[in-house]
Amino acid sequence: MKSIPFAALLLGTALVGTSALAETTLTIESWRNDDLPIWQEKIIPAFEKAHPDIKVVFAPSAPTEYNAALNSKLDAGTAGDLITCRPYDAALALYQKGQLADLSDMKIMSNFPDVAKSAWQTDDGKHTFCVPMASVIHGFIYNKDAFKELGIEPPKTVDEFYADLDKIKADGTYIPLDMGTHDQWEAATMGYQNIGPTYWKGEEGRKALLDGTQKLTDPDWVEPFKQLAKWSNYLGDGYKAQTYPDSQNLFTLGRAAIYPSGSWEIPVFEPQVDFEMGAFPPPVQKAGDTCYISDQPDHAMGLNAASKNKDAAMTFLNWVGSADFAQLYSNALPGFFSLNSAKIELKDPLAQEFLSWRQNCKSTIRSTYQILSRGTPNLENATWAASANVMNGTQSPEDAAAELQKDLASWYKPQQK
Amino acid sequence: MSERKPFRWHIPIFLAPAVIIYTAVMIIPLFATLDLSLYTTGDDGIHFVGLDNFRTLFGDPRWAKTFWNAFWNNVWFFLINMAVQNPIGIGLAALLSLPGLRFAALYRSAIFVPTILSFVIVGFVWKLILSPIWGIAPGMLTAIGMRHLFEPWLGQETTALITVSLISVWQFIGIPMMLIYAALLSIPEEVIEAAEVDGITGMAQFWRIKLPLILPSIGIISILTFVGNFNAFDLIYVTQGALAGPDFSTDILGTFMYRTFFGFQLQLGDPNMGATIATVMFAIILIGVCLYLFGIQRRMRRYQF
């Protein structure tokens, strides 16, 4: 009889032994399919080196299909263990449905400033459900060689900006401003949300819009549309049918001088261009004005509440929240800036340029992302259409703003006063 | 007493595979969709709301505006397809069936090939052809000195829907052509010969003899075009994106349903409203098909050879 408990003990230890050695496989859901090689070659090997018992698979889907695909997978119980979180309401909805776990108690959360966490918190700030990973900064990327050739300098004020554009247009070698309205997204995100904060004074205006003290029809909110209407004089031939990939290619082929965009283009553009790129922040109205930049929390990582590998997943999330990861990620993907408070050395000069604006300019986020896109009609989508209409000249800036305001006031209580 | 016929088991057995598959992939999802449209998802779970979703769709000014915009765009899309695709298809078939036409097989295949191409390829290729930046359309117009006629057709509210409709015509012209061609070939020689004896030849022969004989096929083509167009989605999604720009000028019921059901960018999906739109699409198609079946098909004269 003695031998049985001993055998059981032996068996027990054997089981413990194997379970510790057995590989746990973690699957990451993401829309960042452009980053697949970087995850496979740099990020995952770095993690697996420190944690040989955990295997990580990065399984991205197409950006436009991600939200729909993820929702279906979560409902069906087939989603991966780790979920890349969209900022604000998309991830919040998943948390409210109980599909994302509450991560508020993780120690590494203290590594992030509150503003970074706010994109992945409940409205009262009590529960955080994703570990912030990166933000992107809006600005203008320009062709340094073209600027040298034409003898112009990156503009600081709006007047200088148009003076530069006039010179590029007069010369005729380059398309002055590289933007198309076909996909609508460019006009809204790289146009309206890029220069807008300069006029509505960043967070000040955005918060006022949230509490209803400012309206989209106020001059501060209409002025960016007026600027966009002016931009259309400097766009390429047939810009109305120019798509986002068209714009990217025009710039990387050296046919355009200034590309209103954001830091997320850096890892895509750098291997393609054979000229030097520079960047400048949205020009200010008068010399000496405060500059404002849109510093948009872009992605974070959360835990699938139904995951079967929670321990391993938490190990991974703890690593994602560490300074080591911040350093690794920011350099592997220049242009995606870690939200970690730790000081990070960036090797890429263009990314460094974008990041340096955080010193002098005030940061804000895209005005439509927090709360304001919860209802129907959706303010973000409506802004796409409005910005494209203004640039196409089919709607006046005032009309576009009035329509947006009407849409918003139709469901958003603070704006109904 | 006469012996009763034994039950013919082979009939249900042979029918079973098709009935089971059709039920699983068509009938059950259809009723599930109809069912889904009667519920709403709120903060506190799913409720039965009867026809409230339909009331929202037609009663709420914003929903109604988007819906009617999509509906009329869809009607326009259908009319262009009917008015351009089918007459040209019939004409091509008539030309192909001419005796003594050389390379008929080549023309037939060449015109039919786009039909078997994927929407994604068709949409992408045409987007490139018409692109003001890389496209060959501006270059070709320059070559014949008509560059000033070029416009970014897919990017203008006034031209986008017509352009997309014509792309769809280009893609599907092979269907009416093949069906009519087959109908024309099935006209017996004796009928044609009798007509020739009576002195009816050439164009008159087409209008007076062949056209009445192929009318049932034209009817079938019209109804296929109707169903296809009111179910369309892919081509618009590929060329113009889910927002069906510029300013929803190419938005049809399919894209409207997709955006509502699955959500888009920051807009979260609403399966219940999506199912409501899908139900309305189903109703539109059902009504259209019934009108055709009871109004036209039954009155059509058929000729027996």
XYZ file of C-alpha atoms in Angstrom:
722
model
C 0.000 0.000 0.000
C 2.889 2.281 0.666
C 3.892 2.366 -2.924
C 0.639 3.905 -4.144
C 0.929 7.343 -2.524
C 4.556 7.369 -3.538
C 3.585 6.628 -7.120
C 0.934 9.314 -6.942
C 3.499 11.748 -5.652
C 5.848 10.783 -8.394
C 3.136 11.164 -10.955
C 2.219 14.507 -9.425
C 5.712 15.878 -9.676
C 5.975 14.539 -13.165
C 2.803 16.419 -14.114
C 3.971 19.634 -12.517
C 7.270 19.203 -14.260
C 5.747 18.743 -17.673
C 3.226 21.541 -17.285
C 6.040 23.948 -16.477
C 8.009 22.768 -19.455
C 5.058 22.498 -21.839
C 4.890 25.375 -24.240
C 1.999 27.753 -23.900
C 1.076 29.408 -27.155
C -0.279 32.942 -27.014
C -2.055 34.421 -30.007
C -2.162 38.172 -30.548
C -5.046 39.735 -32.457
C -4.045 42.895 -34.294
C -4.818 45.096 -37.302
C -1.169 46.066 -37.725
C -0.499 43.690 -40.603
C 2.250 46.017 -41.890
C 4.212 45.174 -38.750
C 4.133 41.404 -39.129
C 7.845 41.070 -40.053
C 8.878 43.321 -37.157
C 6.946 41.236 -34.678
C 8.303 37.998 -36.067
C 11.891 39.111 -36.384
C 12.428 41.475 -33.478
C 9.734 41.649 -30.843
C 8.648 38.036 -30.386
C 12.222 36.611 -30.360
C 13.171 39.161 -27.670
C 10.287 37.968 -25.495
C 10.778 34.274 -26.173
C 14.437 34.534 -25.249
C 13.480 35.573 -21.732
C 10.492 33.216 -21.552
C 11.348 30.042 -23.440
C 8.199 28.307 -22.185
C 5.852 30.745 -23.923
C 5.403 30.805 -27.645
C 3.841 33.915 -29.187
C 1.996 34.096 -32.492
C 1.185 37.471 -34.017
C -1.977 37.029 -36.100
C -3.030 40.319 -37.697
C -6.005 40.946 -39.993
C -6.650 43.805 -42.435
C -7.105 47.173 -40.676
C -10.499 47.904 -42.220
C -11.855 44.499 -41.247
C -10.295 44.249 -37.809
C -13.142 45.586 -35.672
C -15.798 43.494 -37.365
C -13.632 40.365 -37.440
C -12.559 40.744 -33.813
C -16.111 41.242 -32.583
C -17.258 38.095 -34.362
C -14.313 36.096 -33.044
C -14.887 37.260 -29.475
C -18.578 36.439 -29.692
C -17.791 33.009 -31.081
C -15.046 32.370 -28.514
C -12.309 31.888 -31.091
C -10.341 35.087 -30.507
C -6.676 35.054 -29.483
C -5.429 35.485 -25.917
C -4.148 39.006 -26.396
C -6.172 41.685 -28.117
C -4.697 44.802 -29.681
C -6.999 47.580 -28.501
C -8.281 50.422 -30.650
C -8.356 53.630 -28.602
C -11.497 54.884 -26.866
C -14.939 53.526 -27.582
C -14.189 50.429 -29.652
C -12.144 48.840 -26.846
C -14.418 50.281 -24.166
C -17.381 48.488 -25.721
C -15.484 45.195 -25.552
C -14.667 45.803 -21.888
C -18.298 46.597 -21.110
C -19.373 43.383 -22.782
C -16.973 41.560 -20.458
C -14.729 40.444 -23.294
C -11.645 42.327 -22.127
C -10.282 41.690 -18.644
C -9.812 44.492 -16.108
C -6.075 45.247 -15.851
C -6.279 48.179 -13.394
C -4.319 46.289 -10.735
C -1.249 45.628 -12.860
C 1.845 47.261 -11.335
C 3.192 48.362 -14.700
C 0.186 50.687 -15.136
C 2.077 53.238 -13.031
C 4.651 53.415 -15.830
C 2.154 55.343 -17.956
C 0.903 58.920 -17.589
C -2.837 59.346 -17.041
C -3.446 60.890 -20.447
C -1.996 57.784 -22.086
C -4.190 55.485 -20.050
C -7.318 57.588 -20.650
C -7.753 56.067 -24.085
C -8.309 52.663 -22.529
C -10.226 53.483 -19.366
C -13.844 53.688 -18.373
C -15.194 57.255 -18.449
C -14.694 57.611 -14.685
C -11.053 56.506 -15.010
C -11.495 53.709 -12.456
C -10.878 50.725 -14.676
C -8.066 50.338 -17.163
C -8.358 47.437 -19.560
C -5.410 47.701 -21.982
C -1.686 48.309 -21.588
C -0.847 51.406 -23.669
C 1.625 50.669 -26.464
C 2.062 53.533 -28.850
C 0.820 56.863 -30.099
C 1.237 58.577 -33.431
C 1.903 62.269 -34.032
C 0.422 64.245 -36.898
C 2.453 66.662 -38.941
C 3.772 67.410 -42.403
C 6.482 65.313 -44.018
C 8.424 67.122 -46.731
C 10.959 66.339 -49.410
C 14.157 67.994 -48.153
C 15.869 67.753 -51.525
C 12.966 69.507 -53.227
C 12.995 72.248 -50.597
C 16.729 72.758 -51.130
C 16.300 72.840 -54.893
C 13.599 75.506 -54.670
C 15.383 77.405 -51.893
C 12.540 77.257 -49.405
C 12.491 76.592 -45.688
C 9.999 74.545 -43.680
C 7.272 77.040 -42.690
C 6.553 78.101 -39.140
C 3.452 80.197 -39.712
C 0.415 79.735 -41.913
C 1.534 82.635 -44.146
C 4.939 81.064 -44.665
C 3.180 77.780 -45.421
C 1.179 79.311 -48.266
C 4.227 81.280 -49.476
C 6.118 77.989 -49.771
C 3.212 76.347 -51.539
C 2.985 79.236 -54.000
C 6.685 78.881 -54.819
C 6.397 75.137 -55.356
C 3.348 75.646 -57.534
C 5.033 78.383 -59.586
C 8.051 76.155 -60.177
C 5.834 73.299 -61.328
C 8.274 70.413 -60.811
C 6.492 69.071 -57.761
C 2.897 68.699 -56.655
C 2.849 71.256 -53.816
C 0.526 69.409 -51.457
C 0.056 65.658 -51.709
C -3.448 64.672 -50.709
C -6.454 63.014 -52.304
C -10.094 63.125 -51.303
C -11.237 59.808 -52.769
C -10.820 57.810 -49.563
C -12.131 60.723 -47.428
C -9.995 59.521 -44.541
C -7.031 61.628 -45.642
C -9.006 64.864 -45.764
C -10.349 64.334 -42.254
C -7.399 62.763 -40.452
C -4.423 64.284 -42.209
C -6.209 67.533 -42.945
C -8.828 68.550 -40.402
C -7.421 66.722 -37.366
C -3.858 67.669 -38.285
C -4.210 71.457 -38.456
C -7.397 71.753 -36.405
C -5.856 71.767 -32.899
C -3.936 74.938 -33.824
C -7.262 76.727 -34.225
C -9.350 75.169 -31.464
C -6.349 75.278 -29.083
C -5.944 71.567 -28.571
C -7.338 70.129 -25.381
C -8.969 73.428 -24.415
C -11.270 73.363 -27.433
C -11.779 69.623 -27.366
C -12.874 69.640 -23.725
C -15.147 72.625 -24.396
C -16.767 70.681 -27.215
C -17.260 67.732 -24.877
C -18.976 69.796 -22.190
C -21.005 71.738 -24.711
C -19.517 75.215 -24.191
C -18.186 75.296 -27.762
C -19.898 74.210 -30.915
C -18.583 72.913 -34.195
C -20.002 76.030 -35.819
C -17.752 78.316 -33.723
C -15.087 80.127 -35.766
C -12.305 78.058 -34.158
C -13.868 74.887 -35.559
C -14.839 76.296 -38.971
C -11.447 77.834 -39.691
C -9.697 74.471 -40.298
C -12.334 73.740 -42.959
C -11.608 77.133 -44.560
C -7.936 76.225 -44.638
C -8.735 72.876 -46.266
C -10.796 74.666 -48.906
C -7.705 76.793 -49.615
C -5.516 73.689 -49.796
C -7.411 72.399 -52.792
C -5.617 74.998 -54.971
C -2.335 73.244 -54.286
C -3.323 69.630 -54.753
C -2.381 67.449 -57.711
C -4.381 67.046 -60.901
C -7.408 64.816 -60.344
C -7.050 64.830 -56.547
C -10.724 63.929 -56.265
C -9.963 60.408 -57.460
C -6.594 60.167 -55.676
C -6.567 57.413 -53.037
C -4.447 57.124 -49.916
C -1.996 54.650 -51.508
C -1.785 57.025 -54.505
C -0.729 59.830 -52.167
C 1.843 57.623 -50.467
C 3.329 56.594 -53.798
C 3.378 60.131 -55.185
C 5.421 61.228 -52.219
C 7.831 58.293 -52.086
C 8.428 58.591 -55.841
C 9.529 62.176 -55.238
C 6.731 63.771 -57.228
C 5.277 65.773 -54.367
C 6.902 68.289 -52.038
C 4.770 68.344 -48.888
C 2.745 65.447 -47.546
C 0.315 66.211 -44.721
C 0.405 63.045 -42.704
C 1.742 61.580 -39.532
C 4.580 59.692 -37.933
C 3.030 56.302 -38.798
C 4.362 56.690 -42.347
C 8.001 56.640 -41.247
C 8.543 52.867 -41.118
C 6.716 52.501 -44.451
C 8.450 55.346 -46.268
C 12.038 55.043 -45.089
C 12.930 51.879 -47.008
C 11.328 53.311 -50.177
C 12.578 56.847 -50.638
C 15.873 57.889 -52.205
C 15.712 61.492 -51.046
C 15.983 63.022 -47.606
C 12.757 63.491 -45.654
C 12.034 66.130 -43.068
C 9.026 67.029 -41.009
C 7.405 70.144 -39.606
C 4.518 70.541 -37.148
C 1.242 72.235 -38.179
C 2.105 75.914 -38.814
C 0.819 78.469 -36.298
C -1.314 81.492 -37.168
C 1.124 84.156 -35.985
C 4.824 83.841 -35.230
C 5.269 83.119 -31.535
C 1.869 81.412 -31.073
C 1.783 78.146 -29.170
C 1.850 75.193 -31.491
C -0.502 72.273 -31.035
C 0.005 68.746 -32.228
C -2.317 65.810 -32.449
C -0.585 63.100 -30.429
C -3.040 60.275 -30.845
C -2.952 57.147 -28.651
C -3.068 54.500 -31.355
C -2.871 51.054 -29.907
C -2.670 49.122 -26.666
C -2.903 45.516 -25.632
C -5.593 43.854 -23.575
C -6.357 40.405 -22.271
C -9.178 38.338 -23.717
C -11.339 37.609 -20.665
C -12.023 34.135 -22.035
C -8.356 33.285 -22.572
C -7.231 29.868 -21.366
C -3.624 31.004 -20.952
C -4.121 33.919 -18.590
C -0.875 33.458 -16.650
C 1.277 33.426 -19.738
C -0.707 36.318 -21.195
C -0.162 38.377 -18.039
C 3.560 37.660 -18.259
C 3.506 39.038 -21.777
C 1.481 42.106 -20.799
C 3.875 42.850 -17.945
C 6.665 42.809 -20.467
C 4.699 45.086 -22.823
C 4.427 47.582 -19.967
C 8.162 47.555 -19.241
C 10.745 50.147 -20.227
C 12.650 47.472 -22.177
C 9.678 46.921 -24.425
C 9.178 50.671 -24.859
C 12.763 51.041 -26.040
C 12.550 48.015 -28.340
C 9.178 48.869 -29.835
C 9.822 52.554 -30.476
C 13.000 51.724 -32.351
C 11.618 48.728 -34.221
C 8.713 50.857 -35.431
C 10.003 54.417 -35.702
C 7.004 56.737 -35.802
C 5.049 54.767 -33.242
C 6.027 56.383 -29.973
C 5.788 54.454 -26.768
C 3.478 55.966 -24.186
C 5.726 54.746 -21.372
C 7.066 57.501 -19.111
C 10.556 55.998 -19.276
C 13.104 57.982 -21.263
C 13.557 56.426 -24.643
C 16.452 56.824 -27.029
C 15.285 56.987 -30.628
C 17.777 56.187 -33.348
C 15.672 57.351 -36.281
C 16.215 61.094 -36.957
C 12.802 61.660 -38.567
C 11.004 59.936 -35.697
C 13.178 61.971 -33.324
C 12.006 65.144 -35.109
C 8.339 64.245 -34.611
C 8.942 63.307 -30.990
C 10.775 66.566 -30.291
C 7.566 68.537 -30.880
C 6.224 67.172 -27.615
C 8.732 69.527 -25.880
C 7.433 72.805 -27.334
C 3.959 72.085 -28.601
C 0.873 71.168 -26.644
C -0.454 67.682 -27.287
C -4.041 66.784 -27.910
C -5.948 63.937 -29.491
C -8.281 63.740 -32.491
C -11.371 65.677 -31.493
C -13.860 63.035 -32.607
C -12.359 60.014 -30.903
C -13.390 60.337 -27.287
C -17.130 60.008 -26.537
C -18.254 62.098 -29.534
C -18.412 59.143 -31.899
C -20.675 57.033 -29.711
C -23.945 57.906 -31.343
C -25.530 57.686 -34.736
C -24.729 59.559 -36.932
C -21.136 58.890 -36.081
C -19.168 62.140 -35.801
C -15.881 60.676 -37.015
C -17.408 59.225 -40.178
C -19.402 62.397 -40.765
C -16.185 64.413 -40.450
C -14.624 62.295 -43.198
C -17.422 63.125 -45.584
C -17.502 66.798 -44.554
C -13.743 67.311 -44.974
C -13.742 65.628 -48.377
C -16.738 67.699 -49.489
C -15.047 70.919 -48.451
C -11.881 69.999 -50.346
C -13.919 68.929 -53.379
C -15.679 72.292 -53.256
C -19.116 70.693 -53.064
C -19.872 72.131 -49.631
C -18.851 75.431 -48.064
C -16.865 75.299 -44.795
C -19.781 76.910 -42.951
C -22.330 74.430 -44.316
C -20.100 71.480 -43.532
C -19.649 72.661 -39.936
C -23.364 73.375 -39.553
C -24.242 69.885 -40.718
C -21.727 68.265 -38.370
C -23.106 70.300 -35.484
C -26.650 69.219 -36.356
C -25.559 65.567 -36.512
C -23.796 65.785 -33.159
C -26.592 67.669 -31.410
C -29.087 65.069 -32.576
C -27.866 62.609 -29.970
C -25.201 64.244 -27.753
C -26.937 65.815 -24.744
C -24.358 68.492 -23.773
C -24.592 69.922 -27.292
C -28.376 70.182 -27.213
C -28.435 73.238 -24.933
C -58.972 -4.181 -53.773
C -56.329 -2.809 -55.993
C -52.853 -2.777 -54.579
C -51.730 0.649 -53.320
C -48.689 2.087 -54.948
C -45.655 1.668 -52.688
C -44.236 4.903 -51.314
C -41.558 6.110 -53.647
C -38.658 6.452 -51.255
C -36.188 7.408 -53.913
C -37.802 10.824 -54.364
C -37.123 12.178 -50.847
C -33.736 10.482 -50.821
C -32.650 12.127 -54.026
C -34.075 15.460 -52.942
C -32.552 15.327 -49.481
C -28.981 16.523 -50.171
C -30.107 19.627 -52.035
C -32.911 20.395 -49.584
C -30.635 19.974 -46.562
C -27.859 22.117 -47.978
C -30.238 24.767 -49.255
C -32.027 24.875 -45.902
C -28.779 25.163 -43.988
C -27.161 27.879 -46.072
C -30.185 29.790 -47.378
C -33.478 29.241 -45.609
C -32.327 29.189 -41.987
C -30.081 32.287 -42.369
C -32.903 34.071 -44.189
C -35.331 33.513 -41.337
C -32.631 34.234 -38.767
C -32.091 37.604 -40.462
C -35.792 38.376 -40.486
C -35.894 37.418 -36.813
C -32.830 39.521 -35.932
C -34.504 42.616 -37.344
C -37.232 42.400 -34.692
C -34.842 42.819 -31.770
C -32.662 45.558 -30.412
C -29.530 45.426 -28.292
C -29.465 47.890 -25.443
C -27.265 48.302 -22.378
C -29.347 45.693 -20.580
C -29.348 42.970 -23.202
C -31.467 42.013 -26.160
C -35.142 42.961 -26.367
C -37.937 42.123 -28.711
C -39.163 45.383 -30.221
C -41.491 44.254 -32.980
C -41.325 46.547 -35.961
C -39.583 49.400 -34.136
C -36.419 49.023 -36.179
C -38.415 49.519 -39.356
C -40.053 52.556 -37.812
C -36.584 53.959 -37.101
C -35.368 53.185 -40.601
C -38.271 54.924 -42.306
C -39.326 57.364 -39.593
C -36.088 58.818 -38.245
C -35.132 61.606 -40.664
C -31.427 60.655 -40.647
C -31.940 56.953 -41.200
C -34.612 57.648 -43.773
C -32.394 60.111 -45.630
C -29.550 57.615 -45.869
C -31.908 54.824 -46.795
C -33.691 56.711 -49.577
C -30.388 58.025 -50.890
C -29.121 54.447 -51.099
C -32.412 53.257 -52.576
C -32.527 55.852 -55.372
C -28.858 55.346 -56.132
C -29.645 51.658 -56.390
C -32.573 52.331 -58.736
C -30.331 54.489 -60.896
C -27.635 51.804 -60.835
C -30.242 49.271 -61.999
C -31.639 51.545 -64.714
C -28.200 52.183 -66.191
C -27.499 48.463 -66.177
C -30.851 47.744 -67.828
C -30.577 50.505 -70.383
C -26.972 49.941 -71.382
C -26.032 46.379 -70.607
C -29.040 44.525 -71.963
C -29.538 46.265 -75.347
C -25.817 46.032 -76.059
C -25.861 42.401 -74.931
C -28.738 41.641 -77.307
C -27.017 43.495 -80.135
C -23.788 41.602 -79.584
C -25.660 38.308 -79.530
C -27.452 39.193 -82.760
C -24.122 40.029 -84.409
C -22.497 36.852 -83.105
C -25.305 34.674 -84.429
C -24.926 36.029 -87.946
C -23.926 33.180 -90.206
C -20.468 33.542 -91.695
C -19.055 35.844 -89.009
C -15.323 35.228 -88.707
C -13.637 34.801 -85.301
C -17.057 34.484 -83.631
C -15.656 32.163 -80.965
C -12.882 34.640 -80.164
C -15.290 37.560 -79.734
C -17.591 35.429 -77.671
C -14.865 34.427 -75.225
C -13.280 37.874 -75.085
C -16.570 39.542 -74.233
C -17.484 36.877 -71.710
C -14.171 36.808 -69.821
C -14.816 39.841 -67.534
C -17.882 38.081 -66.165
C -15.792 35.327 -64.646
C -13.270 37.762 -63.152
C -13.464 38.572 -59.480
C -15.023 41.908 -58.472
C -11.812 42.761 -56.703
C -9.819 42.472 -59.916
C -12.390 44.367 -61.978
C -12.667 47.149 -59.420
C -8.938 47.464 -58.986
C -8.160 47.382 -62.717
C -10.729 50.049 -63.513
C -9.594 52.207 -60.635
C -6.107 52.068 -62.135
C -7.300 52.692 -65.702
C -9.269 55.744 -64.606
C -6.658 57.016 -62.126
C -5.641 60.586 -62.940
C -2.152 59.771 -61.700
C -1.191 56.362 -63.066
C -4.131 55.585 -65.333
C -4.010 55.058 -69.072
C -7.311 56.885 -69.597
C -5.770 60.377 -69.406
C -2.890 59.245 -71.648
C -5.220 57.790 -74.261
C -7.301 60.946 -74.317
C -4.134 63.026 -74.685
C -3.108 60.892 -77.664
C -6.262 61.837 -79.527
C -6.089 65.442 -78.367
C -9.045 65.267 -76.026
C -7.292 65.482 -72.672
C -9.618 68.276 -71.592
C -12.450 65.731 -71.490
C -10.716 63.763 -68.757
C -12.053 64.175 -65.278
C -11.481 62.227 -62.051
C -14.732 60.402 -62.721
C -14.669 58.180 -59.657
C -14.090 61.160 -57.378
C -16.925 63.473 -58.428
C -20.421 63.266 -57.048
C -21.948 63.894 -60.453
C -20.076 61.145 -62.274
C -19.088 58.511 -59.712
C -22.306 56.484 -59.742
C -22.546 56.456 -63.541
C -18.905 55.409 -63.792
C -19.345 52.559 -61.340
C -22.529 51.465 -63.150
C -20.710 51.394 -66.463
C -17.913 49.322 -64.931
C -20.573 46.888 -63.789
C -22.033 46.883 -67.321
C -18.599 46.141 -68.758
C -18.178 43.263 -66.355
C -21.560 41.624 -66.877
C -22.274 42.276 -70.535
C -21.371 38.643 -71.208
C -24.421 37.277 -69.370
C -27.192 38.776 -71.549
C -25.052 38.145 -74.595
C -24.677 34.433 -73.861
C -28.323 33.896 -72.876
C -29.659 35.712 -75.937
C -27.110 34.015 -78.152
C -28.331 30.632 -76.940
C -31.958 31.706 -77.485
C -31.171 32.912 -80.998
C -29.464 29.638 -81.860
C -32.493 27.694 -80.681
C -34.784 29.369 -83.241
C -35.462 26.629 -85.785
C -34.119 27.058 -89.279
C -37.587 26.466 -90.755
C -38.951 29.616 -89.117
C -36.120 31.688 -90.545
C -36.458 30.059 -93.946
C -40.210 30.639 -93.982
C -39.556 34.293 -93.177
C -37.054 34.542 -95.999
C -39.562 32.969 -98.407
C -42.027 35.640 -97.312
C -39.393 38.237 -98.110
C -38.501 39.222 -94.547
C -34.722 39.535 -94.286
C -32.027 41.579 -92.552
C -33.135 44.034 -89.864
C -36.816 43.384 -90.448
C -36.211 39.713 -89.792
C -34.566 40.566 -86.461
C -37.338 42.898 -85.310
C -40.280 40.845 -86.501
C -39.204 37.252 -86.195
C -36.252 36.847 -83.843
C -37.013 39.481 -81.226
C -40.513 38.143 -80.375
C -39.035 34.681 -80.104
C -36.317 35.724 -77.647
C -38.578 37.912 -75.485
C -38.849 35.302 -72.699
C -35.047 35.250 -72.452
C -34.974 39.039 -72.292
C -37.458 38.815 -69.450
C -35.233 36.407 -67.568
C -32.236 38.662 -68.126
C -34.126 41.670 -66.813
C -35.071 39.869 -63.656
C -31.529 38.579 -63.176
C -30.217 42.125 -63.595
C -32.768 43.400 -61.103
C -31.883 40.836 -58.451
C -28.152 41.210 -59.080
C -28.240 45.004 -58.897
C -30.329 45.247 -55.753
C -27.994 42.742 -54.102
C -24.869 44.490 -55.393
C -22.171 45.481 -52.942
C -18.772 44.171 -53.992
C -17.963 46.517 -56.848
C -18.832 49.681 -54.911
C -16.938 48.420 -51.868
C -13.838 47.717 -53.942
C -13.779 50.928 -55.954
C -15.245 53.444 -53.513
C -14.840 51.864 -50.078
C -17.496 51.209 -47.463
C -18.329 54.916 -47.204
C -19.346 54.829 -50.892
C -17.954 58.280 -51.568
C -17.845 61.015 -52.623
C -20.446 62.104 -50.081
C -22.425 58.848 -50.323
C -23.125 59.444 -53.995
C -22.427 55.793 -54.811
C -24.026 54.383 -51.690
C -26.402 51.542 -52.554
C -28.440 49.295 -50.287
C -25.665 46.696 -50.068
C -23.000 49.146 -48.857
C -25.476 50.819 -46.500
C -26.319 47.415 -45.021
C -22.647 46.490 -44.680
C -21.758 49.709 -42.878
C -24.672 49.365 -40.514
C -24.266 45.668 -39.813
C -20.504 45.457 -39.383
C -19.765 49.038 -38.427
C -17.098 51.193 -39.946
C -14.040 52.831 -38.386
C -15.332 54.349 -35.127
C -18.936 53.403 -35.812
C -19.737 50.148 -34.074
C -21.750 47.528 -35.897
C -25.468 47.246 -35.237
C -26.580 43.762 -36.327
C -30.230 44.498 -35.630
C -30.466 47.598 -37.820
C -28.290 45.816 -40.384
C -30.733 42.932 -40.450
C -33.571 45.429 -40.787
C -31.982 46.864 -43.925
C -31.333 43.354 -45.216
C -34.980 42.517 -44.674
C -36.063 45.600 -46.598
C -33.694 44.630 -49.421
C -35.243 41.170 -49.432
C -38.721 42.718 -49.592
C -37.757 45.016 -52.468
C -36.376 42.116 -54.464
C -39.355 39.922 -53.612
C -41.820 42.600 -54.732
C -39.856 43.218 -57.921
C -39.722 39.546 -58.788
C -43.432 39.052 -58.010
C -44.407 42.016 -60.171
C -42.444 40.504 -62.972
C -43.757 36.979 -62.508
C -47.429 37.885 -62.188
C -47.455 41.033 -64.289
C -45.269 40.124 -67.239
C -44.150 36.535 -67.295
C -47.662 35.053 -67.302
C -48.890 37.311 -70.061
C -45.936 36.632 -72.281
C -46.787 34.655 -75.380
C -44.790 31.562 -75.888
C -44.202 29.885 -79.157
C -43.918 26.178 -79.432
C -41.851 24.831 -82.229
